[in-house]
XYZ file of C-alpha atoms in Angstrom:
675
model
C -39.421 243.905 6.944
C -39.519 240.569 5.197
C -36.510 239.284 3.307
C -36.375 240.014 -0.459
C -36.982 237.258 -2.945
C -33.953 235.264 -4.090
C -32.233 235.478 -7.446
C -34.182 234.971 -10.612
C -35.033 231.361 -11.242
C -35.272 230.521 -7.546
C -38.920 230.185 -6.590
C -39.976 230.347 -2.928
C -40.664 226.978 -1.355
C -43.156 226.284 1.412
C -41.563 225.845 4.830
C -41.719 222.432 6.510
C -44.036 223.700 9.260
C -46.378 225.452 6.882
C -45.783 228.851 8.535
C -44.078 231.056 5.973
C -41.917 230.308 2.914
C -38.285 229.312 2.396
C -36.553 231.967 0.267
C -33.422 231.193 -1.749
C -30.481 233.452 -0.816
C -27.606 234.820 -2.849
C -25.272 231.966 -2.035
C -25.576 228.248 -2.586
C -27.568 226.518 0.166
C -28.522 229.918 1.582
C -32.105 229.778 2.743
C -34.117 232.087 4.885
C -37.661 231.803 6.204
C -40.227 234.462 5.412
C -43.050 234.379 7.957
C -46.285 236.254 7.344
C -47.095 238.909 9.889
C -49.887 237.717 12.203
C -52.362 240.527 11.666
C -55.532 238.917 13.087
C -56.930 240.867 16.040
C -58.811 237.756 17.145
C -56.266 234.914 17.099
C -52.566 234.251 17.545
C -50.565 231.368 16.177
C -49.929 228.745 18.879
C -48.373 225.928 16.848
C -48.921 223.862 13.716
C -52.634 223.744 13.054
C -53.465 225.580 16.290
C -54.543 229.141 17.008
C -55.410 230.731 20.339
C -58.272 233.186 20.706
C -57.407 236.666 21.888
C -59.763 238.618 24.209
C -61.194 240.392 21.137
C -62.508 237.057 19.816
C -65.181 236.870 22.543
C -66.296 240.480 22.211
C -69.903 240.793 20.989
C -70.678 242.766 17.849
C -74.292 243.869 18.205
C -74.894 247.027 20.268
C -77.349 245.349 22.627
C -74.901 242.459 23.237
C -72.057 244.922 23.862
C -74.198 246.775 26.379
C -75.082 243.500 28.133
C -71.405 242.510 28.231
C -70.403 245.840 29.792
C -73.130 245.531 32.414
C -72.116 241.951 33.179
C -68.462 242.888 33.572
C -69.326 245.842 35.771
C -71.026 243.406 38.159
C -68.861 240.299 37.818
C -65.518 241.608 36.519
C -63.523 241.076 33.345
C -63.285 237.612 31.754
C -60.396 235.486 33.027
C -58.386 233.195 30.776
C -57.627 229.620 31.768
C -53.977 230.605 32.242
C -55.029 232.854 35.123
C -56.472 230.000 37.176
C -53.308 229.595 39.250
C -53.532 233.244 40.319
C -57.131 232.655 41.436
C -56.129 230.060 44.026
C -56.481 230.764 47.721
C -53.982 231.379 50.478
C -54.607 229.723 53.855
C -55.976 232.990 55.260
C -58.569 233.356 52.496
C -59.274 229.629 52.360
C -60.257 229.688 56.036
C -62.894 232.297 55.157
C -64.137 230.451 52.048
C -64.167 226.820 53.211
C -64.542 227.187 56.986
C -67.297 229.776 57.303
C -69.975 227.061 57.439
C -68.237 225.140 60.205
C -67.227 228.273 62.141
C -70.687 229.788 61.933
C -72.366 226.681 63.349
C -71.241 227.643 66.862
C -73.763 230.488 66.644
C -76.716 228.076 66.727
C -75.444 224.616 67.734
C -75.602 225.280 71.491
C -79.015 226.903 71.086
C -80.236 223.828 69.200
C -79.216 221.602 72.130
C -80.922 223.906 74.645
C -84.069 224.060 72.520
C -84.404 220.272 72.615
C -83.538 219.937 76.330
C -86.067 222.657 77.233
C -88.831 220.089 76.711
C -87.543 218.347 79.858
C -87.271 221.607 81.803
C -84.425 223.962 82.662
C -83.054 221.482 85.156
C -81.813 219.401 82.202
C -79.606 222.242 80.858
C -76.604 220.880 82.770
C -76.406 218.191 80.072
C -75.496 220.810 77.458
C -71.781 220.768 78.296
C -71.363 216.942 78.306
C -73.226 216.740 74.999
C -71.039 219.515 73.588
C -67.854 217.751 74.715
C -69.002 214.534 73.031
C -69.717 216.429 69.809
C -66.279 218.075 69.899
C -64.744 214.619 70.350
C -66.554 213.445 67.204
C -65.382 216.630 65.450
C -61.777 215.801 66.358
C -62.134 212.295 64.934
C -63.484 213.679 61.669
C -60.752 216.320 61.380
C -57.987 213.737 61.883
C -59.676 211.377 59.403
C -60.045 214.052 56.734
C -56.425 215.132 57.167
C -55.525 211.593 56.114
C -57.964 211.799 53.201
C -56.326 215.004 51.959
C -52.906 213.346 52.161
C -54.129 210.349 50.168
C -56.035 212.448 47.617
C -53.973 215.617 47.111
C -55.963 216.438 43.983
C -59.197 216.678 45.964
C -60.664 213.891 48.082
C -64.346 214.646 48.434
C -66.738 211.947 49.591
C -67.945 211.347 46.039
C -64.463 210.575 44.733
C -63.304 208.533 47.728
C -66.490 206.474 48.073
C -66.828 206.008 44.313
C -63.265 204.785 43.804
C -63.202 202.452 46.800
C -66.783 201.366 47.472
C -68.239 201.471 43.962
C -70.246 203.807 41.778
C -73.508 203.597 43.712
C -71.836 204.391 47.035
C -70.201 207.410 45.420
C -73.532 208.626 44.084
C -75.175 208.217 47.513
C -72.376 210.305 49.028
C -72.756 212.911 46.280
C -76.535 213.106 46.689
C -76.183 213.446 50.458
C -73.688 216.280 50.033
C -75.817 218.094 47.454
C -78.767 218.027 49.865
C -76.548 219.174 52.713
C -75.175 222.097 50.709
C -78.671 223.335 49.868
C -79.693 223.093 53.526
C -76.430 224.767 54.587
C -77.348 227.850 52.593
C -80.934 227.853 53.867
C -80.091 227.262 57.541
C -77.117 229.608 57.763
C -78.827 232.526 56.040
C -82.028 232.036 58.062
C -79.947 231.970 61.273
C -78.108 235.114 60.179
C -81.359 236.988 59.629
C -82.570 235.752 63.040
C -79.374 237.118 64.634
C -79.820 240.578 63.192
C -83.542 240.503 64.059
C -82.523 239.890 67.687
C -80.449 243.071 67.719
C -82.936 245.146 65.723
C -86.418 243.768 66.426
C -89.213 245.095 64.269
C -90.530 244.612 60.728
C -87.515 242.459 59.827
C -88.992 239.500 61.690
C -92.073 239.605 59.441
C -90.028 239.539 56.210
C -87.416 236.903 56.983
C -87.907 234.979 53.748
C -87.532 238.069 51.544
C -84.440 239.291 53.421
C -82.905 235.813 53.377
C -83.512 235.511 49.638
C -81.809 238.870 49.088
C -78.752 237.700 51.054
C -78.589 234.475 49.031
C -78.671 236.443 45.776
C -75.887 238.679 47.110
C -73.674 235.690 47.969
C -74.459 234.178 44.565
C -73.340 237.337 42.748
C -70.100 237.502 44.731
C -69.332 233.861 43.919
C -70.015 234.432 40.248
C -67.107 236.879 40.380
C -64.745 233.956 41.144
C -63.436 232.086 44.167
C -60.547 234.466 44.901
C -62.874 237.478 44.846
C -65.274 235.747 47.225
C -62.368 234.919 49.557
C -61.214 238.543 49.588
C -64.696 239.940 50.195
C -65.674 237.396 52.841
C -62.400 237.331 54.782
C -63.108 240.494 56.791
C -66.511 239.432 58.226
C -65.120 235.975 59.024
C -62.195 237.287 61.060
C -64.309 239.962 62.757
C -66.603 237.153 63.922
C -63.645 235.087 65.141
C -62.216 237.929 67.213
C -65.684 238.849 68.504
C -66.404 235.292 69.660
C -62.973 234.809 71.197
C -63.367 238.158 72.951
C -66.818 237.137 74.186
C -65.417 233.959 75.723
C -62.380 235.703 77.199
C -64.431 238.475 78.852
C -67.338 236.225 79.876
C -65.215 233.460 81.382
C -62.883 236.018 82.941
C -65.791 237.710 84.691
C -67.031 234.320 85.909
C -63.605 233.471 87.358
C -63.471 236.861 89.118
C -66.881 236.295 90.689
C -68.834 238.636 88.406
C -70.577 236.026 86.241
C -72.754 237.536 83.482
C -76.481 236.907 83.900
C -79.208 236.943 81.247
C -82.447 238.749 82.153
C -85.668 239.844 80.526
C -85.955 236.875 78.163
C -89.277 235.209 77.406
C -88.552 231.505 76.799
C -89.985 229.730 73.811
C -92.970 227.481 74.518
C -92.370 223.792 73.776
C -94.361 220.664 74.504
C -93.078 219.040 77.742
C -91.346 215.652 77.522
C -89.697 213.244 79.909
C -85.918 213.256 79.897
C -85.051 209.984 78.215
C -82.793 208.355 75.662
C -84.741 209.636 72.648
C -84.664 213.221 73.912
C -80.916 212.991 74.562
C -80.391 211.531 71.097
C -82.293 214.455 69.586
C -80.268 216.974 71.586
C -77.039 215.318 70.470
C -78.226 215.252 66.848
C -79.178 218.942 66.972
C -75.801 219.858 68.403
C -74.042 217.910 65.656
C -74.931 220.776 63.343
C -71.624 222.161 64.688
C -69.808 219.524 62.635
C -71.312 220.401 59.267
C -68.888 221.868 56.780
C -65.825 219.906 57.898
C -65.660 218.063 54.564
C -65.542 221.322 52.595
C -61.766 221.673 52.886
C -61.234 218.134 51.592
C -63.506 218.820 48.627
C -61.767 222.087 47.789
C -58.091 221.044 47.841
C -57.538 222.088 44.169
C -58.514 225.678 45.083
C -55.520 226.077 47.454
C -52.168 227.521 46.484
C -49.218 225.158 46.193
C -48.486 222.970 48.071
C -52.207 222.313 47.960
C -52.513 219.320 50.275
C -50.237 220.797 52.965
C -52.118 224.105 52.997
C -55.450 222.279 53.070
C -54.432 220.087 56.003
C -53.203 223.125 57.947
C -56.436 225.011 57.279
C -58.510 222.004 58.346
C -56.606 221.671 61.634
C -56.944 225.389 62.446
C -60.654 225.255 61.651
C -61.196 222.243 63.903
C -59.408 223.855 66.846
C -61.309 227.138 66.491
C -64.698 225.449 66.192
C -64.042 223.198 69.177
C -62.934 226.097 71.396
C -65.822 228.372 70.452
C -68.454 225.649 70.727
C -67.338 224.608 74.224
C -66.979 228.260 75.244
C -70.516 229.144 74.142
C -71.950 226.091 75.911
C -70.139 227.026 79.161
C -71.271 230.657 78.954
C -74.845 229.578 78.219
C -74.862 227.576 81.440
C -73.208 230.332 83.494
C -75.413 233.148 82.214
C -78.711 231.252 82.234
C -79.431 231.772 78.539
C -82.575 230.104 77.267
C -84.056 229.635 73.773
C -86.491 232.414 72.870
C -88.538 233.356 69.837
C -87.384 236.975 70.109
C -83.654 236.696 70.835
C -80.962 234.171 70.011
C -78.823 232.564 72.713
C -75.689 234.247 71.314
C -77.436 237.611 71.558
C -78.419 236.919 75.174
C -74.865 235.949 76.134
C -73.430 238.959 74.303
C -75.856 241.322 76.033
C -75.039 239.810 79.418
C -71.269 240.021 78.842
C -70.901 243.311 76.938
C -74.124 245.148 77.705
C -75.910 246.862 74.838
C -73.025 249.033 73.682
C -70.999 249.087 70.487
C -69.217 245.799 71.178
C -72.550 243.978 71.458
C -73.698 245.283 68.084
C -70.348 244.361 66.526
C -70.869 240.825 67.858
C -74.389 240.618 66.456
C -73.492 242.091 63.081
C -70.467 239.829 62.762
C -72.614 236.839 63.752
C -75.116 237.786 61.097
C -72.254 238.228 58.638
C -70.616 234.849 59.317
C -73.968 233.057 59.207
C -74.827 234.598 55.861
C -71.307 233.957 54.602
C -71.506 230.350 55.804
C -73.525 229.905 52.650
C -70.295 230.663 50.818
C -68.879 227.277 51.802
C -71.744 225.597 49.997
C -71.338 227.968 47.046
C -67.676 226.940 46.853
C -68.315 223.179 47.024
C -71.759 222.525 45.482
C -70.711 223.765 41.999
C -67.420 221.863 42.198
C -69.181 218.615 43.141
C -71.806 219.174 40.435
C -69.002 219.668 37.892
C -67.431 216.336 38.892
C -70.792 214.589 38.531
C -71.309 216.252 35.144
C -67.805 215.232 34.057
C -68.676 211.630 34.894
C -72.011 211.893 33.099
C -74.361 211.889 36.091
C -75.547 215.500 35.800
C -76.278 217.729 32.776
C -73.082 218.663 30.958
C -73.600 222.398 31.488
C -72.584 221.987 35.153
C -69.057 221.031 34.039
C -68.304 224.296 32.221
C -66.758 227.358 33.799
C -67.925 230.865 33.098
C -65.964 233.995 32.254
C -64.635 234.237 35.825
C -63.554 230.575 36.041
C -66.565 229.831 38.263
C -69.033 227.002 37.691
C -71.921 229.347 36.960
C -74.631 226.727 36.441
C -73.979 225.142 39.837
C -73.882 228.496 41.612
C -77.195 229.656 40.156
C -78.868 226.278 40.732
C -77.799 226.249 44.395
C -79.176 229.753 44.962
C -82.514 228.864 43.377
C -82.882 225.638 45.389
C -81.948 227.312 48.682
C -84.443 230.140 48.160
C -87.126 227.561 47.380
C -86.398 225.635 50.601
C -86.480 228.861 52.633
C -89.829 229.813 51.146
C -91.310 226.370 51.856
C -90.248 226.418 55.534
C -90.946 230.113 56.123
C -87.324 230.982 56.897
C -87.566 229.387 60.374
C -84.313 227.904 61.654
C -86.030 225.499 64.060
C -88.020 224.040 61.135
C -84.893 223.539 59.012
C -82.561 222.112 61.674
C -84.266 218.655 61.773
C -83.444 218.250 58.072
C -79.874 219.325 58.589
C -76.761 217.159 58.908
C -78.282 213.796 57.915
C -76.727 214.202 54.484
C -73.339 215.367 55.690
C -72.902 212.493 58.171
C -73.963 209.995 55.524
C -71.315 211.303 53.146
C -68.636 211.461 55.867
C -69.321 207.848 56.875
C -69.069 206.640 53.277
C -65.886 208.655 52.771
C -64.186 207.204 55.845
C -65.271 203.666 54.957
C -63.860 204.232 51.490
C -60.556 205.364 52.999
C -60.333 202.110 54.980
C -60.658 200.163 51.729
C -58.080 202.510 50.166
C -55.481 201.775 52.858
C -56.149 198.035 52.759
C -55.631 198.096 48.996
C -52.595 200.387 48.828
C -50.723 199.098 51.921
C -48.199 201.932 51.899
C -46.160 203.244 54.797
C -48.219 203.393 57.995
C -51.276 201.915 56.319
C -52.379 200.004 59.428
C -52.465 203.127 61.595
C -54.242 205.073 58.842
C -56.821 202.323 58.358
C -57.520 202.224 62.113
C -57.983 206.021 62.254
C -60.344 206.114 59.276
C -62.124 202.984 60.484
C -62.730 204.535 63.891
C -64.002 207.659 62.114
C -66.349 205.616 59.943
C -67.796 203.790 62.973
C -68.210 207.009 64.982
C -69.905 208.972 62.178
C -71.969 205.927 61.232
C -73.347 205.778 64.774
C -74.072 209.515 64.635
C -75.896 209.026 61.325
C -78.098 206.319 62.811
C -78.747 208.387 65.942
C -79.648 211.393 63.819
C -81.948 209.423 61.523
C -83.777 207.764 64.442
C -84.043 210.875 66.587
C -85.110 213.181 63.765
C -87.069 210.839 61.539
C -90.492 211.932 62.767
C -89.443 215.619 62.816
C -88.577 215.832 59.128
C -85.516 213.643 58.575
C -87.803 211.217 56.728
C -87.893 213.762 53.910
C -84.108 213.562 53.451
C -84.256 209.763 53.599
C -86.586 209.966 50.583
C -84.822 212.785 48.727
C -81.371 211.137 48.657
C -82.541 207.923 46.910
C -84.581 210.013 44.460
C -81.496 212.078 43.644
C -79.410 208.940 43.167
C -82.068 207.493 40.855
C -82.095 210.742 38.879
C -78.309 210.726 38.509
C -78.350 207.093 37.389
C -81.023 207.965 34.821
C -78.913 210.838 33.465
C -75.881 208.548 33.414
C -77.779 205.935 31.385
C -78.917 208.563 28.897
C -75.380 209.825 28.358
C -74.055 206.249 28.109
C -76.673 205.385 25.513
C -75.801 208.475 23.512
C -72.086 207.616 23.631
C -72.830 204.057 22.502
C -75.018 205.284 19.648
C -72.462 207.807 18.370
C -69.228 205.935 19.133
C -66.757 205.337 16.293
C -64.441 202.349 16.666
C -60.790 203.430 16.974
C -59.763 201.116 14.132
C -62.459 202.400 11.752
C -61.347 204.540 8.786
C -64.029 206.824 7.383
C -64.135 206.766 3.603
C -66.155 208.769 1.037
C -69.990 208.714 1.034
C -71.517 205.433 -0.030
C -75.015 206.782 -0.695
C -76.142 209.439 -3.099
C -77.332 212.759 -1.733
C -80.495 214.465 -2.872
C -80.925 218.108 -1.916
C -84.412 219.605 -1.533
C -84.952 223.312 -0.887
C -88.331 224.708 0.266
C -88.895 227.929 -1.693
C -91.676 230.486 -1.716
C -90.232 232.385 -4.712
C -86.977 233.310 -6.411
C -85.389 235.344 -3.627
C -81.783 235.964 -2.634
C -81.917 233.642 0.354
C -83.326 230.857 -1.858
C -80.652 231.517 -4.511
C -77.936 231.262 -1.851
C -79.363 227.946 -0.634
C -79.454 226.645 -4.236
C -75.805 227.593 -4.801
C -74.829 225.871 -1.570
C -76.861 222.787 -2.441
C -75.167 222.454 -5.840
C -71.797 222.178 -4.092
C -73.112 219.121 -2.255
C -74.905 217.184 -4.995
C -75.926 217.199 -8.651
C -79.468 216.224 -7.627
C -80.929 219.530 -6.365
C -84.610 220.465 -6.481
C -86.784 223.244 -5.092
C -90.194 222.605 -3.522
C -93.040 225.091 -3.537
C -96.200 224.470 -1.491
C -99.253 226.469 -2.541
C -103.027 226.607 -2.594
C -102.966 228.752 -5.773
C -101.874 226.761 -8.837
C -102.099 229.795 -11.118
C -99.526 231.700 -9.067
C -97.457 228.525 -8.788
C -97.289 228.424 -12.600
C -95.855 231.959 -12.643
C -93.265 231.014 -10.052
C -92.318 227.923 -12.089
C -91.608 230.189 -15.089
C -89.383 232.415 -12.942
C -87.411 229.435 -11.726
C -86.979 228.110 -15.270
C -85.759 231.514 -16.478
C -83.590 232.619 -13.573
C -82.401 229.262 -12.210
C -82.085 227.113 -15.320
C -81.604 223.427 -14.723
C -83.204 223.540 -11.258
C -86.347 221.374 -11.065
C -89.254 222.953 -9.168
C -91.712 220.586 -7.497
C -95.102 222.156 -6.808
C -97.097 220.640 -3.947
C -100.716 221.741 -4.055
C -102.360 222.107 -0.635
C -106.121 222.527 -1.092
C -106.567 222.697 2.679
C -104.222 225.744 2.813
C -101.738 224.116 5.177
C -98.166 224.864 4.132
C -95.812 223.179 6.587
C -97.404 219.769 7.139
C -97.828 218.822 3.447
C -94.200 219.829 2.856
C -93.010 217.699 5.777
C -95.068 214.713 4.580
C -93.653 215.072 1.072
C -90.098 215.128 2.386
C -90.778 212.062 4.545
C -92.146 210.195 1.510
C -89.135 211.245 -0.558
C -86.798 209.800 2.056
C -88.856 206.611 2.492
C -89.063 205.903 -1.250
C -85.313 206.265 -1.789
C -83.577 204.223 0.881
C -80.370 204.223 -1.152
C -79.910 207.985 -0.810
C -79.833 210.659 1.841
C -82.278 213.538 1.560
C -80.736 216.844 2.614
C -83.229 219.620 3.304
C -81.710 223.107 3.098
C -83.852 225.768 4.748
C -83.237 229.323 3.500
C -83.099 231.523 6.580
C -83.292 235.294 6.585
C -81.054 236.796 9.295
C -82.616 239.955 10.779
C -80.526 242.900 11.871
C -82.550 243.687 15.012
C -83.613 241.395 17.850
C -87.273 242.320 17.511
C -87.287 241.191 13.874
C -86.805 237.598 15.011
C -90.529 237.459 15.713
C -91.307 238.396 12.090
C -89.249 235.932 10.052
C -88.373 232.240 9.712
C -91.392 230.872 11.545
C -92.127 228.277 8.838
C -88.454 227.294 8.634
C -88.343 226.678 12.386
C -91.475 224.537 12.235
C -90.101 222.496 9.323
C -86.777 221.968 11.113
C -88.518 220.900 14.325
C -90.695 218.412 12.430
C -87.840 216.817 10.473
C -85.130 216.552 13.120
C -84.300 212.927 13.833
C -86.173 211.503 10.837
C -84.384 208.554 9.186
C -82.523 209.352 5.949
C -83.186 213.091 6.349
C -80.622 215.734 7.250
C -81.708 219.297 7.906
C -79.491 222.381 7.626
C -80.244 226.104 7.761
C -78.609 228.360 5.172
C -78.546 231.860 6.686
C -78.748 234.907 4.448
C -77.953 238.341 5.814
C -78.676 241.423 3.773
C -75.971 244.021 3.359
C -75.922 246.608 6.130
């Protein structure tokens, strides 16, 4: 209960904070504060001049909107408040599934990509697979060590865009961002296509003829899971990731163990793919190395996603990155060794992993677990891109280089616009290339190595500028990483240019140009609307004239007139007609029912209603440069969605025609009938 009022003669005083009233007590200097009970179901008081929306404030009111909200929450889950973001962060176990699935899954096709290229020189060149794999793992180790330093230097998230932009300049940052965006789209396309190929190897049949449709369905599934939030995706995707890890480690243990014991597994019954013969030379070796470097893609994902880790973020991220690098290196070398021992060979009908699994395990349950888990990790490798593409797009949008909608989070704290855009782009790429992995691989990894090189070069500049403890050693490590990945980038571009890499070389500059264009548009808008900090806005300096288009004396027109009279003493109604006799009757109604309101009749002998009205309003604004013309459009608010097609068509056309005209402001005055 609130305190009773004080003695007679003591009037309540407002409290200093404005929340409640000070009540005089029975004794001198006795004061007590009466606070009003916060009865709003939609808001709670959060401080002087501040209220916080409750969950009820975002609940829709119309039945169809309530139904849509229930359906959306059944699929994606309940809305999460910003305060719940900390609980949505990832542990190291889940983060390995979310951010490492791309890198881990690459071992399923990296060795096969090397073999596919070497096959042009004949099977006798397959012995080069292991040396090439060892060289790639060496490069992987350099990148892992370099990115561990990046995470330490940028504990708030050190993606290539941020590092290159801060240390090498805006354009270098945008090149890195464009390269990563392209790589993320191709990551989804390649990984899902490879996953469908893996399952088609185990279950040959109609699936091979519908790879694009099946791949698109998997992409939509991963998109939906990511729209539920990053923690949900980590929980859902953790099981397939770890099943794949144990399956691959078991495959290597059993396969290599059998080889040591003299019972080496042998592949049989495989029809090799037909490729054009080539001479074993430098260019062919460069292509094989570039194809195998697909095993390195996804390493930068952990560095980009540091803010998604639980505290301490940077320590957990560095640990996850190291574990990922060790696992990828072991599995990649193991698969390459087993491919050489078993005699696996690229085939259109069966993947190399499937051949090795069949040779090691036979065609029993364990083989199908391996194939299903391989399919699962390859499909879920897309999740790495779905975790990082939206986050990178949000950073670009925050800096004004992408549409602002990419910066906003949805009900589940996910960057919905980026997630949906990535899914749409990846499905489009799959459709264009027919869902064929061998057609997509040449486009792959150019972007990621470009971004890694720029990131490492940026880190060198960072250490030279900061000169903290151990800066010389750190600069040498990142410098060595920049040189190594720069060489790989050049090798990849040269070796794959004629096979499709030229397309990426064109796409990245086009993306950069597009982002610069968006940035200029946002900068121009900010310059046009900026208010100087020292400026003090006073009262209006120009008179306001209010004009209201009116077809008759109706309730929506009356409401607009009442609103207009609160803004100015100069209010008029305008009636456009092709019937002057009826216009005279309407003028009499206005004079009788809205006294003092001038009615301007615009005759339109050509029976056009909107254009003569717009021209009249333009002339009114042009002939009175010392005043602002405010056009109030009476708008009838329908109760049902289908009624929107029946009303307000003329008002919408008038608004569209007048928006942006000098000296003219347009505002809709909605009128809703009583329900």
